[in-house]
Short mmCIF file of C-alpha atoms in Angstrom, two decimals:
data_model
loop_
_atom_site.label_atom_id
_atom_site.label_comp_id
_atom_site.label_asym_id
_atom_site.label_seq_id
_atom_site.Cartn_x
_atom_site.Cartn_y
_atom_site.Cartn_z
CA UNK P 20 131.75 107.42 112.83
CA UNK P 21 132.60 110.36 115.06
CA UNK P 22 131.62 110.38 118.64
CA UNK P 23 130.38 113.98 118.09
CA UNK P 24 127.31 114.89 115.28
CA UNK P 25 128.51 116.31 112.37
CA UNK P 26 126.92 116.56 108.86
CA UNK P 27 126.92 112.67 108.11
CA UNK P 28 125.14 112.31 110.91
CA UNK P 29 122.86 114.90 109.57
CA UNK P 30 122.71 113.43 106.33
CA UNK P 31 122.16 109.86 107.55
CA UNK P 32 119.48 111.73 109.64
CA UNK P 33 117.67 112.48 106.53
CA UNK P 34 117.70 109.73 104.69
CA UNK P 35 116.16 107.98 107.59
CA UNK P 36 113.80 111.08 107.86
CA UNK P 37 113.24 110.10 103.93
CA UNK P 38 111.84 106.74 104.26
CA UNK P 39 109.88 107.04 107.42
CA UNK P 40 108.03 109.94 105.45
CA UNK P 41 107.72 107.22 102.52
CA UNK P 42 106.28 104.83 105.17
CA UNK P 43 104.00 107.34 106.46
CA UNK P 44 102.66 108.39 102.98
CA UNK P 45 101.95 104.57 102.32
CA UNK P 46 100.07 104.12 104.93
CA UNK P 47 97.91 107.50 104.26
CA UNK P 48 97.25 106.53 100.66
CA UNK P 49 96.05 102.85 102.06
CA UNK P 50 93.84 104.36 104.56
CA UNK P 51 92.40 107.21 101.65
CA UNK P 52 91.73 103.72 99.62
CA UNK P 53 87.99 102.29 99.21
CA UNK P 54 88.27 99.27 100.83
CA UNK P 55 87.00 97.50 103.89
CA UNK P 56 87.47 99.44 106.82
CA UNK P 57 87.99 96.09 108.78
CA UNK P 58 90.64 95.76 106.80
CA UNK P 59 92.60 99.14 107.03
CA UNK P 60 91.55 99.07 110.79
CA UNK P 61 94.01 95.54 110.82
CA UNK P 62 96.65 96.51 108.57
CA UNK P 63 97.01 99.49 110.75
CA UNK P 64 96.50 97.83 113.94
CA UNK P 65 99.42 95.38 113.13
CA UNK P 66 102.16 97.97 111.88
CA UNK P 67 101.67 99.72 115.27
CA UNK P 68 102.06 96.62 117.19
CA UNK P 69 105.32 95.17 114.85
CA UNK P 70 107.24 98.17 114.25
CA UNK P 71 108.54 101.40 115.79
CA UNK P 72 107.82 104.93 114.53
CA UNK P 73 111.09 107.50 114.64
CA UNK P 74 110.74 110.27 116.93
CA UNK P 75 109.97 113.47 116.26
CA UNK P 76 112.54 116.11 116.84
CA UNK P 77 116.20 117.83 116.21
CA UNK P 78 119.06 114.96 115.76
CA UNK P 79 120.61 116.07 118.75
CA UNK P 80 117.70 116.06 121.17
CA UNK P 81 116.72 112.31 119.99
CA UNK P 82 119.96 110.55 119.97
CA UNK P 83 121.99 109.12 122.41
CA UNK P 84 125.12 111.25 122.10
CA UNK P 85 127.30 108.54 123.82
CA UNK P 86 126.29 106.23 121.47
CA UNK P 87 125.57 107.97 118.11
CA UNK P 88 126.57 105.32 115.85
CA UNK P 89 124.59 102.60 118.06
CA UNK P 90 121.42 105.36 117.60
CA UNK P 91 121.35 105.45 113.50
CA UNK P 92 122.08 102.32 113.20
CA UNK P 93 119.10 100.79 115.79
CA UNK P 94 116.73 104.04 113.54
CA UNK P 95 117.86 102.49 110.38
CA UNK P 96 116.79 99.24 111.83
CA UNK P 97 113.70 100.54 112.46
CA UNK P 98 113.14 101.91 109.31
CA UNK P 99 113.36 99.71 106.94
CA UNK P 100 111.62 97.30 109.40
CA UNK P 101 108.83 99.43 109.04
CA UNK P 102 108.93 99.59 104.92
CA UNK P 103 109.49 95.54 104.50
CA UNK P 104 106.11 95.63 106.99
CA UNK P 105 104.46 97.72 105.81
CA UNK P 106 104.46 96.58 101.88
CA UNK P 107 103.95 92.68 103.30
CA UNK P 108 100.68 93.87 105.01
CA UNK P 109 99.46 95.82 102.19
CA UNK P 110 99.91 92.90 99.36
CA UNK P 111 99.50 90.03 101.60
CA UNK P 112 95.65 91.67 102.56
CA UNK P 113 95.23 92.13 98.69
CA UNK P 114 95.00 96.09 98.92
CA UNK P 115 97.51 96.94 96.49
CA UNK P 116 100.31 94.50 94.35
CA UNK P 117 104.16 95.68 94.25
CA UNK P 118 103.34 97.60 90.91
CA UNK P 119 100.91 99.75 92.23
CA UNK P 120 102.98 100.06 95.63
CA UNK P 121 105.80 101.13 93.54
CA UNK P 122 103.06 103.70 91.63
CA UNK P 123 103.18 105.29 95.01
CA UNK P 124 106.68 105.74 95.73
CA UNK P 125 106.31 107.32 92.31
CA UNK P 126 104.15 110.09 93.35
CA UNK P 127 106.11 110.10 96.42
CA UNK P 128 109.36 111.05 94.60
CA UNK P 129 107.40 113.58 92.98
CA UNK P 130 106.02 115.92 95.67
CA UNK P 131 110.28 115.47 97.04
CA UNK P 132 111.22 116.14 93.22
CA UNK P 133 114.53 117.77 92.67
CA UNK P 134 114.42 121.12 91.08
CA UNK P 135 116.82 122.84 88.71
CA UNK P 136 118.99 121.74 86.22
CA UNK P 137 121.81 119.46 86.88
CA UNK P 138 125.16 117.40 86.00
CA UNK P 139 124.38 113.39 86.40
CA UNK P 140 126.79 113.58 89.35
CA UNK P 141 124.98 116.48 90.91
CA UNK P 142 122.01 114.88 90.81
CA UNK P 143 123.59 111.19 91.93
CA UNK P 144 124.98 112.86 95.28
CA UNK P 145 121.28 114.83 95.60
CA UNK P 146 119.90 111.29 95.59
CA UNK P 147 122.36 109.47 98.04
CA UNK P 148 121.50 112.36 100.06
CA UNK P 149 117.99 110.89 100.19
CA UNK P 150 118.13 107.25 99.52
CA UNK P 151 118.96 105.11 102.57
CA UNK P 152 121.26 102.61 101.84
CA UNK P 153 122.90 101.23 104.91
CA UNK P 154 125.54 103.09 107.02
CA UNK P 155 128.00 105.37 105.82
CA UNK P 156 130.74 102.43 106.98
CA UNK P 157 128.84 99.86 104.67
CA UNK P 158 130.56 101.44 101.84
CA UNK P 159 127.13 99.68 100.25
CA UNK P 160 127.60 101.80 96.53
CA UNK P 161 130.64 102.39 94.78
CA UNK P 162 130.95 105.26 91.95
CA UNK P 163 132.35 103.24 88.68
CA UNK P 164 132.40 106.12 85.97
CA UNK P 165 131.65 109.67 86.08
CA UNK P 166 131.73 112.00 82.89
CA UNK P 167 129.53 115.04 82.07
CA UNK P 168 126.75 112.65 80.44
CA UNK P 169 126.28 110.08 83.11
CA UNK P 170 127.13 108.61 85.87
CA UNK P 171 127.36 104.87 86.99
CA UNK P 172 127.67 102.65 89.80
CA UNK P 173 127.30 99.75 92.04
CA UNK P 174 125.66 98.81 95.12
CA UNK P 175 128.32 96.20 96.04
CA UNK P 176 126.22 94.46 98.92
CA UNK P 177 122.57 93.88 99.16
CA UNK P 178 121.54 95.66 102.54
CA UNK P 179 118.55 95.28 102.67
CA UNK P 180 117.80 91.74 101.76
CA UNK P 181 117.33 90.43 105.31
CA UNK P 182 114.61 93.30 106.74
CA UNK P 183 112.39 91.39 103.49
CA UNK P 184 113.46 87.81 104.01
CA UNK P 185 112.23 87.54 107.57
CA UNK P 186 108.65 88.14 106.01
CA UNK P 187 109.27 85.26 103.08
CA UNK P 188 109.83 88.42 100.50
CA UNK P 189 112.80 89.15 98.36
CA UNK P 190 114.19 92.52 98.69
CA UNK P 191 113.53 92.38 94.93
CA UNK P 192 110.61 94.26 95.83
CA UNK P 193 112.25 97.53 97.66
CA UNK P 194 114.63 97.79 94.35
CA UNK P 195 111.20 97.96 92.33
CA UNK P 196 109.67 100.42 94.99
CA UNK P 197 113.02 102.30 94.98
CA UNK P 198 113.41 102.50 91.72
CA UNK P 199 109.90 104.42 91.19
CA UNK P 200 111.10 106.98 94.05
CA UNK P 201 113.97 107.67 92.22
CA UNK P 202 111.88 108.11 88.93
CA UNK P 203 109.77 110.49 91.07
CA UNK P 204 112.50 112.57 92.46
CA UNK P 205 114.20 113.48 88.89
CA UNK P 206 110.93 113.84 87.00
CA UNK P 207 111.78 117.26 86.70
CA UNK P 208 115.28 117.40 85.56
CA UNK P 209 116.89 116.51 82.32
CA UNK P 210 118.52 112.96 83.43
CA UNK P 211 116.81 109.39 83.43
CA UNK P 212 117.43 106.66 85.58
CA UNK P 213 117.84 102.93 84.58
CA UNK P 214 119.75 99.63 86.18
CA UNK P 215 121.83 98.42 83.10
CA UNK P 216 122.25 95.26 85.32
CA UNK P 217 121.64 93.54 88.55
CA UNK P 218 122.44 96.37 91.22
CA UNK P 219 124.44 98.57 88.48
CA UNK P 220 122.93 101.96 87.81
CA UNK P 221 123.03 104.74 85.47
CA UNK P 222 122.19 108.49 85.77
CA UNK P 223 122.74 110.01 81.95
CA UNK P 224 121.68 113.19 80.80
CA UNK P 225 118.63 113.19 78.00
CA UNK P 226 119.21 116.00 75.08
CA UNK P 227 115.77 117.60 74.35
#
């Protein structure tokens, strides 16, 4: 990465952005929920104590410039700490399973839906530009085919995998969560989503 902010920074910046807003929502929705207030009063009570919220604020006021790969990659950290911890707390008290987790990123997706009309490939780079998948140097997805009616491709490395496994979950779970975002965001549009197999993806446009 450079050692001056440019638009991947930027970009990474959002997608970062993205999923502590995701976080944030989740944890709203839990505390909206009819349960035991004892309950939400823990859950809530441990996320502040185990993870780290991202500061408010401009890019270049929060990170350290002499160090701005060192920054995203410690808020990426941070991040999807926050998710994995977030989603454990919430099914290990019994509030809400996965499915109805992923229900939320869902809705989430939908009040971030992408408007207009648009190309599969359009819409695949609109999405990157809000999914966080690792580092720009990760190289984690890798565009196999690209025609006017879809789009495919591969997320070559699982980076997510240990943020889950150091809380005994797979990171089977933020694929399922994931998925329903991306559902969410393209609701509006004219192209479905689906993963034809383990970690390979389609974008293809629907004919009404």
């Amino acid at each position: 990465m450079s050692a001056f902010l440019g638009n991947i920074h930027y970009l990474l910046y959002n997608k970062i952005k993205f999923q502590s807003d995701f976080c944030d929502y989740l944890l709203n929705v839990m505390k909206e929920m009819n349960i035991d207030d004892k309950i939400k009063l823990e859950v809530i009570s441990n996320v502040e104590a185990n993870t780290v919220n991202l500061k408010d604020g401009d890019l270049q006021d929060i990170v350290d410039l002499s160090n701005i790969h060192g920054s995203l990659q410690q808020m990426i950290i941070e991040v999807e700490t926050k998710l994995a911890y977030i989603v454990d707390q919430i099914d290990r008290n019994e509030i809400m399973n996965i499915e109805n987790i992923s229900k939320i990123g869902f809705e989430f997706g939908v009040k971030n839906r992408l408007e207009g009309q648009h190309s599969p490939i359009d819409v695949y780079s609109m999405i990157t530009g809000k999914i966080l998948n690792g580092m720009p140097c990760d190289r984690v997805q890798t565009l196999l085919e690209s025609e006017d009616s879809y789009v495919k491709w591969i997320d070559r490395i699982d980076i997510h995998e240990n943020f889950w496994s150091a809380l005994g979950r797979s990171s089977d779970d933020f694929y399922q969560i994931r998925t329903e975002i991306i559902r969410g965001l393209i609701s509006n549009i004219d192209v479905e989503f689906k993963e034809l197999e383990e970690k390979v993806y389609m974008l293809f446009k629907v004919e009404n």
